[in-house]
Coordinates of C-alpha atoms and ligand atoms in Angstrom, one line a residue:
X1 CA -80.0 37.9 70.1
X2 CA -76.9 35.8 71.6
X3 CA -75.8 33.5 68.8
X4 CA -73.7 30.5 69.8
X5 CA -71.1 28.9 67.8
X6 CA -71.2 24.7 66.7
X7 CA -69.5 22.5 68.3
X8 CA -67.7 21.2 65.3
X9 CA -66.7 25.3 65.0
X10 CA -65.1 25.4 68.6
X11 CA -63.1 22.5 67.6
X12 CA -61.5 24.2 64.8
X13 CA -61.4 27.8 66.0
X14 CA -58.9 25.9 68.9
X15 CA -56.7 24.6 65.8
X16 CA -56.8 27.7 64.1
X17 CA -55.5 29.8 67.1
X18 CA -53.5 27.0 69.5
X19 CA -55.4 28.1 71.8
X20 CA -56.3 26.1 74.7
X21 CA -59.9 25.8 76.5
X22 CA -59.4 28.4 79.4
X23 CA -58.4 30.7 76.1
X24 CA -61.6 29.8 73.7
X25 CA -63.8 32.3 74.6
X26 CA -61.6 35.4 73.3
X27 CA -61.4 33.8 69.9
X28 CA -64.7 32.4 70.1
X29 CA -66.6 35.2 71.3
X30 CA -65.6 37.6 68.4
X31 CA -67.0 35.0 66.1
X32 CA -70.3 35.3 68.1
X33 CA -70.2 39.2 67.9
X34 CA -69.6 38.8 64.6
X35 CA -72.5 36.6 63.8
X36 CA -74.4 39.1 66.0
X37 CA -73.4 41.9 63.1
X38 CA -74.2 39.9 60.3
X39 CA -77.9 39.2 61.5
X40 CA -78.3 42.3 62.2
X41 CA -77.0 43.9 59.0
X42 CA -78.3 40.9 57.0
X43 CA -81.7 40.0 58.6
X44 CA -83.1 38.2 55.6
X45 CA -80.0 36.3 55.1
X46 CA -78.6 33.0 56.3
X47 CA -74.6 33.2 57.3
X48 CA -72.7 30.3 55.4
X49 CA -69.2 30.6 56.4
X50 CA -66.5 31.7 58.4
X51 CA -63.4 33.4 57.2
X52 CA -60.1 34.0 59.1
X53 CA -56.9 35.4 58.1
X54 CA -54.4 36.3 60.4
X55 CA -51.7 39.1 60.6
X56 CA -48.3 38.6 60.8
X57 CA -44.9 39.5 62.7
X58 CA -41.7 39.3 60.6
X59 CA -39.1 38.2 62.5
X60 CA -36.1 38.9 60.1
X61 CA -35.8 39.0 56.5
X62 CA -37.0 43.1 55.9
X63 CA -37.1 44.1 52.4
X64 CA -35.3 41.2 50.8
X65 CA -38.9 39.6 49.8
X66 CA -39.1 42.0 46.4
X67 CA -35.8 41.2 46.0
X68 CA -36.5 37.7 45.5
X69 CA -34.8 36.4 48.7
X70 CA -36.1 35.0 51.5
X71 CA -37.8 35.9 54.8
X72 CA -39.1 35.1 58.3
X73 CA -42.6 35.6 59.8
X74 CA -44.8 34.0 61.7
X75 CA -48.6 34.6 61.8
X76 CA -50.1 36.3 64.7
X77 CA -53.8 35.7 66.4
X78 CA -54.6 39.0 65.3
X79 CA -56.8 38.7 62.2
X80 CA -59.5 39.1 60.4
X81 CA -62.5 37.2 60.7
X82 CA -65.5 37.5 58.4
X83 CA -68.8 36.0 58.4
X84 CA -70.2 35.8 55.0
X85 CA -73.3 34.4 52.9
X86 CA -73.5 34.6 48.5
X87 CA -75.2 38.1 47.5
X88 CA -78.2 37.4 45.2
X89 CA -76.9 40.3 42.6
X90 CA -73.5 39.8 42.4
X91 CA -72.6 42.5 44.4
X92 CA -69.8 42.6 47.6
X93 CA -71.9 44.5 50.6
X94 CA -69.5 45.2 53.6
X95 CA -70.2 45.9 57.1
X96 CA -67.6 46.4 59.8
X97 CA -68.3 46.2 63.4
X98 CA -65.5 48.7 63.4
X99 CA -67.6 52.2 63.3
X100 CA -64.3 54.1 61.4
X101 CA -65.3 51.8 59.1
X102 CA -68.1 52.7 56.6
X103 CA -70.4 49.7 54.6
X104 CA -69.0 49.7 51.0
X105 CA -70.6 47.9 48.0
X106 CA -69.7 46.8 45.3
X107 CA -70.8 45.1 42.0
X108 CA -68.4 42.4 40.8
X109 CA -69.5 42.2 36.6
X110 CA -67.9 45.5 36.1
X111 CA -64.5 46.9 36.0
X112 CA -63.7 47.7 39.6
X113 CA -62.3 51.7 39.9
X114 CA -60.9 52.0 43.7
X115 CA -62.1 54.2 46.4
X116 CA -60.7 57.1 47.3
X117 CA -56.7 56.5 48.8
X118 CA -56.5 54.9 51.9
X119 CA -60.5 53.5 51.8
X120 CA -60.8 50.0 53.2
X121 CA -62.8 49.2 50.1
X122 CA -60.3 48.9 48.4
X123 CA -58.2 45.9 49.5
X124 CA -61.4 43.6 49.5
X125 CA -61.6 45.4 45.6
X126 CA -58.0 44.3 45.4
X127 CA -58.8 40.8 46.5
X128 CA -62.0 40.2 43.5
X129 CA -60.1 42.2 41.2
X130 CA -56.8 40.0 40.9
X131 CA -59.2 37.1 41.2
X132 CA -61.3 38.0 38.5
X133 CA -58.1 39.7 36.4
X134 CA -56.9 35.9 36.5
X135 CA -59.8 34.1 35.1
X136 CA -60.4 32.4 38.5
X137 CA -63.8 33.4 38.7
X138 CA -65.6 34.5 35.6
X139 CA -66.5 38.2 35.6
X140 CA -70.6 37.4 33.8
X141 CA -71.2 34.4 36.1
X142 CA -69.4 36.0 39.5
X143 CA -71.5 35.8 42.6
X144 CA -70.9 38.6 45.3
X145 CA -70.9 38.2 48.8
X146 CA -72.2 39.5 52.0
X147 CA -69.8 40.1 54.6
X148 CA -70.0 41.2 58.3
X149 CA -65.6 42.0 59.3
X150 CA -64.1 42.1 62.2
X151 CA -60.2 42.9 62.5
X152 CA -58.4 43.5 65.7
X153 CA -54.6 43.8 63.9
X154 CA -53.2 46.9 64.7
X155 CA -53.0 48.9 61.5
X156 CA -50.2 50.6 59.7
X157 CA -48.4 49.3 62.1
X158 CA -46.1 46.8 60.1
X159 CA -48.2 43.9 61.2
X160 CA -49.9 43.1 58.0
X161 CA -53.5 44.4 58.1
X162 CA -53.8 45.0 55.0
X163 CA -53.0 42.0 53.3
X164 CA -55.0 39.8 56.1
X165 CA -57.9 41.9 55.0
X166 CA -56.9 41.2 51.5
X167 CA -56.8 37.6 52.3
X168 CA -59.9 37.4 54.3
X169 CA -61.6 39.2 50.8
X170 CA -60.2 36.6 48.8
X171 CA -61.3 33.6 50.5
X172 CA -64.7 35.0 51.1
X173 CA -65.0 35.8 47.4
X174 CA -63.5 32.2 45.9
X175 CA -65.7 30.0 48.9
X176 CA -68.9 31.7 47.7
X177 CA -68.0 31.4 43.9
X178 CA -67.3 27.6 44.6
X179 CA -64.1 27.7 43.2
X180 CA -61.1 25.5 44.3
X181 CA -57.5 27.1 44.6
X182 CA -54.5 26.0 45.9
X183 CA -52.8 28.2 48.6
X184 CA -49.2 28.8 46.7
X185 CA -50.6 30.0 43.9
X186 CA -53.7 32.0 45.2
X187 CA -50.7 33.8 47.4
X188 CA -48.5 34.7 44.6
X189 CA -52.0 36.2 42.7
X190 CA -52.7 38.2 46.0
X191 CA -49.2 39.6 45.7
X192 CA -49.8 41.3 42.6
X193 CA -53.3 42.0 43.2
X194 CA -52.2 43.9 46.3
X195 CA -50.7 46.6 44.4
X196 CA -54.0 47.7 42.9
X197 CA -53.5 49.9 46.3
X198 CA -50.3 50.9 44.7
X199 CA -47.6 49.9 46.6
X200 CA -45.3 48.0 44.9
X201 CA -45.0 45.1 47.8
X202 CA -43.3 41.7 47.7
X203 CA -44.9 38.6 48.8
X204 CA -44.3 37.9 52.2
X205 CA -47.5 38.9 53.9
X206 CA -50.2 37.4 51.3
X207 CA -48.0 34.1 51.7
X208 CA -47.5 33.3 55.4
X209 CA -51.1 34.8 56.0
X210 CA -52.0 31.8 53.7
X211 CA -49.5 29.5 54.3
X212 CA -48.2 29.4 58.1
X213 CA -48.1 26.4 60.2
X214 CA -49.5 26.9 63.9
X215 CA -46.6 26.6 66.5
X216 CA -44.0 27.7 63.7
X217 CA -42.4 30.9 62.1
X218 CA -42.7 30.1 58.1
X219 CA -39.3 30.4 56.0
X220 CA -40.6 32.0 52.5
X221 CA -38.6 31.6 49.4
X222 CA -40.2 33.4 46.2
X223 CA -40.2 33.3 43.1
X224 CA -41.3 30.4 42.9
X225 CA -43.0 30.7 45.7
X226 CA -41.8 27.6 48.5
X227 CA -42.6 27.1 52.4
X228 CA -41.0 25.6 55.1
X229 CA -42.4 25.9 58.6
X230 CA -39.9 26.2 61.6
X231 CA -41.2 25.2 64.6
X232 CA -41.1 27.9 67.9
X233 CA -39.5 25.9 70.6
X234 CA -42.2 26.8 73.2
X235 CA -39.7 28.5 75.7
X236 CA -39.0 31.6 73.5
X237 CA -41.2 34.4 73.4
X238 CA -41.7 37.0 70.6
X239 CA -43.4 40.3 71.9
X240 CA -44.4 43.1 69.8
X241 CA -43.9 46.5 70.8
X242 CA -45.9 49.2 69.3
X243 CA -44.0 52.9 68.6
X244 CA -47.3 54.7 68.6
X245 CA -46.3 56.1 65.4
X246 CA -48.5 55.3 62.3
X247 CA -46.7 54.4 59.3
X248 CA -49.7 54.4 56.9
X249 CA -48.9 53.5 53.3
X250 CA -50.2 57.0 51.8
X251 CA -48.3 59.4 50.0
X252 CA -45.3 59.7 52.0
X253 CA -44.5 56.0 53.0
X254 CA -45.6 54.3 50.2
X255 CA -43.1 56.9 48.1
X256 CA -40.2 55.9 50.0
X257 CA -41.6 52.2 50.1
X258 CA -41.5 52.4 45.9
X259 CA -38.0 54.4 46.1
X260 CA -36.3 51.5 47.8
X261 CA -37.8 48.5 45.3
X262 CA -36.7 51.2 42.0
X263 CA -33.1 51.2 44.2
X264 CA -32.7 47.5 44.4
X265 CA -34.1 47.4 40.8
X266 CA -31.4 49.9 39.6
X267 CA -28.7 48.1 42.0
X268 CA -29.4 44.8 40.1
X269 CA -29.2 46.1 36.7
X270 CA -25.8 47.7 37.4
X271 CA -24.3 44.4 38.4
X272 CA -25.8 42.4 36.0
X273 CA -24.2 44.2 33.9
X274 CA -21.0 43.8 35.2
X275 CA -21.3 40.4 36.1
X276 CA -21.9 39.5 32.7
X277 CA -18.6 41.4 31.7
X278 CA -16.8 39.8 34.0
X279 CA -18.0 36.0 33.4
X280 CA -18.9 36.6 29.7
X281 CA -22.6 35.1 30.7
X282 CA -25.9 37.3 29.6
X283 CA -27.2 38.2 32.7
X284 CA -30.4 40.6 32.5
X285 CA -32.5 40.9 35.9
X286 CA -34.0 43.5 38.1
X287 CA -33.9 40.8 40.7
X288 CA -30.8 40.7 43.4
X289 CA -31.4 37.0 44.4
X290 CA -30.3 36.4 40.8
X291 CA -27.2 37.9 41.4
X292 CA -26.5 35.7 44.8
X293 CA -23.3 33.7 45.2
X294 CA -24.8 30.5 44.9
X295 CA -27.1 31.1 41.0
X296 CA -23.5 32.7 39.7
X297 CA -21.5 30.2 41.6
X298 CA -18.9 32.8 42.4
X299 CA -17.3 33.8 45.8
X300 CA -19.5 36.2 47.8
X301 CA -16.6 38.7 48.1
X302 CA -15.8 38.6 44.2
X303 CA -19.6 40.0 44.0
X304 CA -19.3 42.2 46.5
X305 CA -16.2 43.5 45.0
X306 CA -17.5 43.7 41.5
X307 CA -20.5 45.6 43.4
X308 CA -18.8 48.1 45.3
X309 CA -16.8 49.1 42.1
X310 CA -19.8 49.3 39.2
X311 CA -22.0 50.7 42.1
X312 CA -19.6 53.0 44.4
X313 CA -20.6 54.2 47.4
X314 CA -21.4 57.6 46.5
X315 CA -25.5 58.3 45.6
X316 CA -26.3 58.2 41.7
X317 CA -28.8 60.1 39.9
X318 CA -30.6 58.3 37.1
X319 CA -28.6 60.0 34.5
X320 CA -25.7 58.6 36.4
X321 CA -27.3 55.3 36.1
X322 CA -27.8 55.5 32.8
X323 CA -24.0 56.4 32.0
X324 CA -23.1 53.7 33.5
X325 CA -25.4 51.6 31.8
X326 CA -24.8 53.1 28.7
X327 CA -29.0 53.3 28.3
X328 CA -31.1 56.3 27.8
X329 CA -32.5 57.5 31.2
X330 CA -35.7 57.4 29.4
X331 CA -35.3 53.7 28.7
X332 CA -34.2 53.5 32.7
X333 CA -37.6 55.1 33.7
X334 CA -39.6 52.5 31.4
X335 CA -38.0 49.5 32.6
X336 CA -37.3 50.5 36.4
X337 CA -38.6 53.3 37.7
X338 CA -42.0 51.9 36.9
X339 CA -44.6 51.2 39.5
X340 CA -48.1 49.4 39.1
X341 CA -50.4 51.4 37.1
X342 CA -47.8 53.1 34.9
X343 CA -46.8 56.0 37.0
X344 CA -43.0 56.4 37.1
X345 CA -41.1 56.8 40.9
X346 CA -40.1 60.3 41.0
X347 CA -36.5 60.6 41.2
X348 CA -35.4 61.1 44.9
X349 CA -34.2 64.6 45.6
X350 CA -31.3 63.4 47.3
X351 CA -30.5 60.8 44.1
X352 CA -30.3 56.7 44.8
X353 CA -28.7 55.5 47.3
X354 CA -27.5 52.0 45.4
X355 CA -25.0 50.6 47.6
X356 CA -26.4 50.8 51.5
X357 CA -29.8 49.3 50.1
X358 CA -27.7 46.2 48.2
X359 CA -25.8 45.9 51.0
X360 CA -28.4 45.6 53.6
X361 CA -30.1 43.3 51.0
X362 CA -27.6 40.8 50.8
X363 CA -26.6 41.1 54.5
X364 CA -30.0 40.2 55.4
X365 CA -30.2 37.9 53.4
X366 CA -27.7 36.0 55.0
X367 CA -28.6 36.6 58.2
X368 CA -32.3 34.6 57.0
X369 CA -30.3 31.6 56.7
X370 CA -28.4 31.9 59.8
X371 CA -31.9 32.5 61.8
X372 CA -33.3 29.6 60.5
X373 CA -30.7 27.8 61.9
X374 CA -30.5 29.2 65.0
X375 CA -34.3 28.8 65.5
X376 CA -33.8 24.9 64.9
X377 CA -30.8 24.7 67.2
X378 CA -33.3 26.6 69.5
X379 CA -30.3 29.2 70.0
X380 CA -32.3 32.2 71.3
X381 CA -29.4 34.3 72.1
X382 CA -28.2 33.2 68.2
X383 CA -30.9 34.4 67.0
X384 CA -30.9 37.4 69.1
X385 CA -27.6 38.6 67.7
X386 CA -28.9 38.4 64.1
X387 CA -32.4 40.4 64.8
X388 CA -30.1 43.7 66.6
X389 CA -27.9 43.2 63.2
X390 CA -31.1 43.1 61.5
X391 CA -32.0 46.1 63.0
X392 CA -29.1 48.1 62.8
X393 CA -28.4 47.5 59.2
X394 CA -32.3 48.5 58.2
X395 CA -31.8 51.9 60.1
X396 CA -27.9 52.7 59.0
X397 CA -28.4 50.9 55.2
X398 CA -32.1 50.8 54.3
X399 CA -32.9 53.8 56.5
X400 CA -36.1 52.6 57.2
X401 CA -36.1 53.5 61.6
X402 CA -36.9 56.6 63.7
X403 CA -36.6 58.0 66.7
X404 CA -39.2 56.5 68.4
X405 CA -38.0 53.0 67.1
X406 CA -34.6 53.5 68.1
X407 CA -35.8 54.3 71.9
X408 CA -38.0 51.3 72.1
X409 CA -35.2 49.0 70.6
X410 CA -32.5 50.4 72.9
X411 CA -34.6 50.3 76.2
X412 CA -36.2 46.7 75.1
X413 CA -32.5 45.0 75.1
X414 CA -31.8 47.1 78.6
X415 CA -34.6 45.3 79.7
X416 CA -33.3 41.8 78.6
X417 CA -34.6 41.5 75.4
X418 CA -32.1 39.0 73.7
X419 CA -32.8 41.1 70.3
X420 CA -34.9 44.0 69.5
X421 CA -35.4 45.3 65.8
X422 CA -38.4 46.9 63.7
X423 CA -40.8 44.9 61.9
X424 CA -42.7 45.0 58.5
X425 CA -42.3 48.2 56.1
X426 CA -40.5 50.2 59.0
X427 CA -41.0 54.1 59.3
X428 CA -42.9 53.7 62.7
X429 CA -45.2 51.1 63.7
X430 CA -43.7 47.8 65.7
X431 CA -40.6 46.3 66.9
X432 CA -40.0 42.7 68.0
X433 CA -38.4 41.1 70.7
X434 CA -37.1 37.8 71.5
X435 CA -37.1 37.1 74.7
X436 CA -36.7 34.0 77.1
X437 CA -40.1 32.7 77.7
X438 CA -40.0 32.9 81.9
X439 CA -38.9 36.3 81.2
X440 CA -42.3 37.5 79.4
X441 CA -44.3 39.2 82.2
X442 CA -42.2 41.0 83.9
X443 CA -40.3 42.5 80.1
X444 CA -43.9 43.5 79.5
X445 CA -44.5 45.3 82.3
X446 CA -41.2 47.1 82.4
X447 CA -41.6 48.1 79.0
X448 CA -44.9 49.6 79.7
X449 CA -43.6 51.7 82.7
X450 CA -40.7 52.7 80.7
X451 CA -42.0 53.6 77.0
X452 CA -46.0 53.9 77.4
X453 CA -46.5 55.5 80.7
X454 CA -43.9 58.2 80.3
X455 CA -44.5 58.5 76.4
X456 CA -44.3 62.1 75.6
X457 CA -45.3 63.7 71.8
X458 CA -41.7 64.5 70.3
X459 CA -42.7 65.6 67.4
X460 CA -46.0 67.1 66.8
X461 CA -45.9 66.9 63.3
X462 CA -46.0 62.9 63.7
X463 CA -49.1 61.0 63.2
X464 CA -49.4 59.3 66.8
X465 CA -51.7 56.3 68.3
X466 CA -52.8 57.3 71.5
X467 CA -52.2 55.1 74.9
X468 CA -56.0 53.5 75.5
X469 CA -55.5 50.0 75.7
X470 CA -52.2 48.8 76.5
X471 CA -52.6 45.3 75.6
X472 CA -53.3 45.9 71.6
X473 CA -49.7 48.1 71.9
X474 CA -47.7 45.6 73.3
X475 CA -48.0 42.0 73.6
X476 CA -47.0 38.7 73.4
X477 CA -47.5 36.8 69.8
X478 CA -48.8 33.6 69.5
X479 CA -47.7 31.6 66.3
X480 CA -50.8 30.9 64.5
X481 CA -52.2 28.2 62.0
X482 CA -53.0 30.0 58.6
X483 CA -55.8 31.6 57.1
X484 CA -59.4 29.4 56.5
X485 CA -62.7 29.0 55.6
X486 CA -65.4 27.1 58.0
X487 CA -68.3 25.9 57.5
X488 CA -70.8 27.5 59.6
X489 CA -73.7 24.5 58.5
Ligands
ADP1 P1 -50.3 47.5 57.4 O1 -48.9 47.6 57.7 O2 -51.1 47.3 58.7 O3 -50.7 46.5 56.4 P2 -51.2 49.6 55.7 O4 -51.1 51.1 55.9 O5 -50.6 49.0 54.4 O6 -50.7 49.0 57.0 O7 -52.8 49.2 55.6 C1 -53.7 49.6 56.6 C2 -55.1 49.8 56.0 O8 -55.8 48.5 56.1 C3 -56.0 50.7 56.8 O9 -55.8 52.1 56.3 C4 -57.4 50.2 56.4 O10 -57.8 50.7 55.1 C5 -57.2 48.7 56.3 N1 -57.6 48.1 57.6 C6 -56.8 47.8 58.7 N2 -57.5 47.3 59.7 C7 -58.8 47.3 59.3 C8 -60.1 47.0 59.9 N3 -60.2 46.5 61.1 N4 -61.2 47.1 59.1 C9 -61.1 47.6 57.9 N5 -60.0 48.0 57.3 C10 -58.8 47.9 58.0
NG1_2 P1 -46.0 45.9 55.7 O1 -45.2 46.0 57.0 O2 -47.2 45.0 55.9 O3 -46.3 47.2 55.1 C1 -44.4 45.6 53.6 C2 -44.6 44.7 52.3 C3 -43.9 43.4 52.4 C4 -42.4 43.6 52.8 C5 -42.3 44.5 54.0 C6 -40.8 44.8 54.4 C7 -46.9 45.1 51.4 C8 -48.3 44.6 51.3 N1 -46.0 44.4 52.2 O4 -45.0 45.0 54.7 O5 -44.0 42.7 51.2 O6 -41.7 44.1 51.7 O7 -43.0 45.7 53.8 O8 -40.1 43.6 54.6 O9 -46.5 46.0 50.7

C-alpha cells in the first residue's frame, strides 16, 4: 500500500536537501518506498523515525585529514536514508531495498565479531560497536533497532558510502536508545569506530556527513575536531565524474590506503626528530600538522630543508628508518607500522616512499587554505588552479591516480572544466570538476559522449562498473544540509 509522507516531513526533507518544490518528489518518494519496505518487512511494527546521512564529494584536502590537517568537502544528496522503529530484543534487523544486499541481524548485549570482509553488516556493527565501546549506550540495557535502508551513493567510488551508512547506523542506534550526543564528538567516535572495517581512515567523512551546512562546502580541522562552513556561491558548479573503476577498500586498496598513513607516520617521526635537534625542543609525534610552520614557528623552507635532508629523496626500508632513528625496527613496527586490531603493515616491497607522500602532504595542505580563500572571493578559476595542482601532486607524489583517472581529468579541462582532480581514497572511482554554472549541461553531455559512450575495457584485469544509468556516473552535486533524525509521529 502507497504510504504518504507528513506534512511537517515534506517541510524538512526540502531543508535537508535544498531542494525546491518542482524537486520534492525525488527525495520524497524514496522516503515513501522506503516506508513501503519497512511495512512490508516489519508488518507488526510501527516506523518511528527517519534517518538520513548523506555522502560526500571532497573538493581538495586528499590525504592530509590522518595527518591532522585540514580538508574540503561538501555533502552530496546522495545518502542514506533509513526508516527505523526500537527492536523488542535488543537485536539490529536490517533490510535493504537494495536486493545485493542481504537482511543481517544482530544482537547488541554481546561482543559484536564482524562479517565476513566487505559485508555491509559490518559498518552498521561498526556504528553500535564504537557507540557501545564508549559507554554511550550501555551494553545490558541497549535496545536494537529495526531498520528498512536505502542508499543511492555510488560505492567504492570515493564518495563516502561507507561512512554515510556508518552514520545513518549511528543515529538510528542512539535515537532509539534515547540518548543525546552532540555532533563533534559523535564524529570523532565514528572515526575510530570506522576502522573496526580495518582501514585506518581519518576523519573527514564521519564529520562533514555529520556536520555540513546546506548551500556550503565544510572546512574540517581535526584534532580537535572544528567546522567552518563556506558558502557555494550559487554560480559554480561541482560535477562528479565517475571512472567506472571500483576502488573497493579490500585487500589491495585498503593495503596501499594503510601503507601511505604508516608513510606519513614514519615521515613525522623522522623530523621530529630532527626538529628537536635542531631547536633543542622534545618533539615526539606521528602527526605532520605538528610539524607545520606555524605550531614550530619556524620558516616553511627551514622545515622543508631540515625534511629533505633527515628524509632524502631516495625510498627507505624500515631498517633504514630505524638507523636513522637510532630505534630497533622492532620498536618501529610497534609504534608505527600498527594498524587497528594489532596487525602490523607489511613492509612495501618497493620500501617507503617518505618524501613524495610529506611533500604532497604539506603542499596540500597549503593549497586548503588558499581554496578556502578562493571559494570566499568566489574565484572559480582560483580555485580551479589549486584542484589540477591537487590533482597532479596526488598522482606524481601520493600516487594515488590511474589511467582511467588521468583520461577523465585531461578530457574534463579540454572540455572547460576550470579544474579536474580525483576525489576521496583515489585508486579509481570519481573525479571532480568545477565548472562555471551556465556551463553545466552542455560539460555534461560532452563528457558523456566523450568518456562513457566510447568507454572501452583497458584492462581486463580491472574491476569495472558498467554504463546502465548515466546519471548515477556523472552528475551535478548539490551541497547538502547534514545528516538527521525525523520524527515520523
Ligand atoms: P566508499 O568510498 O564508497 O566509502 P568503501 O569500499 O570504503 O567505499 O565502502 C563501500 C561499502 O559500503 C560497500 O562494499 C558496502 O558494504 C557498503 N555500501 C555502500 N552502499 C551500500 C548500500 N546501498 N547498501 C548497503 N551497503 C552499502
Ligand atoms: P574514501 O574516499 O571514502 O575511501 C578515505 C578516508 C578519508 C580520507 C580519504 C582521502 C575512510 C573511511 N575515509 O575516503 O578519511 O583519508 O580517503 O582523503 O577511510
Amino acid at each position: 500500500m502507497k504510504k504518504s509522507l507528513p506534512q511537517h516531513l515534506i517541510q524538512k526533507i526540502r531543508q535537508a536537501y535544498n531542494c525546491s518544490a518542482d524537486e520534492l518528489p525525488l527525495y520524497s518518494g524514496r522516503c515513501e518506498r522506503l516506508l513501503e519496505l519497512f511495512a512490508s518487512a516489519f508488518p507488526d511494527t510501527t516506523p518511528v523515525h527517519l534517518v538520513r546521512a548523506p555522502g560526500r564529494v571532497n573538493l581538495i584536502g586528499e590525504h592530509t585529514d590522518y595527518n591532522g590537517y585540514p580538508v574540503l568537502p561538501m555533502a552530496i544528496d546522495r545518502d542514506f536514508v533509513f526508516v527505523i522503529a526500537p527492536s523488542t530484543d535488543a537485536t539490529v534487523e536490517l533490510v535493504n531495498e537494495d536486493p545485493r544486499f542481504e537482511p543481517r541481524t544482530f544482537g547488541v548485549t554481546r561482543p559484536l565479531t564482524p562479517y565476513g570482509q566487505g559485508d555491509w553488516g559490518n559498518y552498521v556493527k561498526a556504528a553500535v560497536n564504537g557507540i557501545l565501546q564508549e559507554g554511550k549506550v550501555a551494553r545490558q540495557k541497549a535496545v536494537g533497532f529495526r531498520a528498512a535502508v536505502g542508499g543511492n551513493i555510488p560505492e567504492s567510488a570515493g564518495l563516502s558510502s561507507s561512512s554515510a551508512l556508518v552514520v545513518a547506523s549511528a543515529l538510528a542506534f542512539l535515537a532509539v536508545n534515547r540518548v543525546p550526543f552532540e555532533n563533534h564528538s559523535l564524529a570523532e567516535l565514528l572515526a575510530h569506530g570506522e576502522r573496526y572495517v580495518g582501514s585506518e581512515g581519518g576523519g573527514m567523512d564521519q564529520a562533514v556527513s555529520l556536520l555540513a551546512k546546506a548551500g556550503a562546502a565544510l572546512k574540517i580541522d581535526f584534532f580537535p575536531l572544528r567546522t567552518e562552513a563556506v558558502p557555494i556561491p550559487k554560480r559554480f558548479s561541482f560535477v562528479v565524474c565517475n571512472s567506472l573503476i571500483r576502488a573497493p577498500k579490500s585487500e589491495e586498496i585498503r593495503y596501499a590506503y594503510n601503507r601511505r598513513v604508516v608513510e606519513c607516520r614514519l615521515a613525522a617521526a623522522l623530523l621530529s626528530k630532527a626538529v628537536a635537534q635542531r631547536t633543542g625542543t622534545k618533539i615526539d609525534t606521528s602527526l605532520l600538522a605538528d610539524l607545520s610552520p606555524e605550531k614550530l614557528a619556524l620558516d616553511p623552507r627551514d622545515i622543508n630543508r631540515i625534511a629533505l635532508k633527515v628524509i632524502g629523496r631516495e625510498s627507505l626500508s624500515l631498517a633504514d628508518v630505524s638507523r636513522r632513528l637510532e630505534r630497533s625496527v622492532e620498536s618501529l613496527r610497534n609504534d608505527y607500522c600498527k594498524l587497528k586490531g594489532g596487525t602490523i603493515l607489511d613492509e612495501p616491497g618497493d620500501s617507503f616512499q617518505l618524501w613524495k607522500r610529506y611533500r604532497h602532504v604539506v603542499s596540500e595542505a597549503r593549497r586548503v587554505g588558499q581554496a578556502v580563500d578562493a571559494l570566499r572571493r568566489g574565484d572559480i578559476s582560483e580555485l580551479g588552479r589549486l584542484m589540477n595542482e591537487s590533482h597532479a601532486s596526488c598522482r606524481d607524489d601520493y600516487e594515488i591516480s590511474s589511467p582511467e583517472l588521468e583520461v577523465l581529468v585531461s578530457l574534463a579541462r579540454k572540455l572547460g572544466a576550470l579544474g579536474a582532480r580525483l576525489t576521496g581514497a583515489g585508486f579509481g572511482g570519481c573525479t571532480v570538476n568545477a565548472i562555471a554554472g551556465e556551463h553545466t549541461g552542455d560539460f555534461i553531455s560532452k563528457m558523456q559522449q566523450g568518456y562513457y559512450h566510447g568507454f572501452t575495457k583497458r584492462n581486463a584485469n580491472r574491476d569495472f562498473i558498467e554504463v546502465e544509468n548515466l546519471d548515477s556516473l556523472i552528475f551535478r552535486c548539490r551541497p547538502s544540509g547534514g545528516a538527521g533524525v525525523l520524527s515520523l509521529r
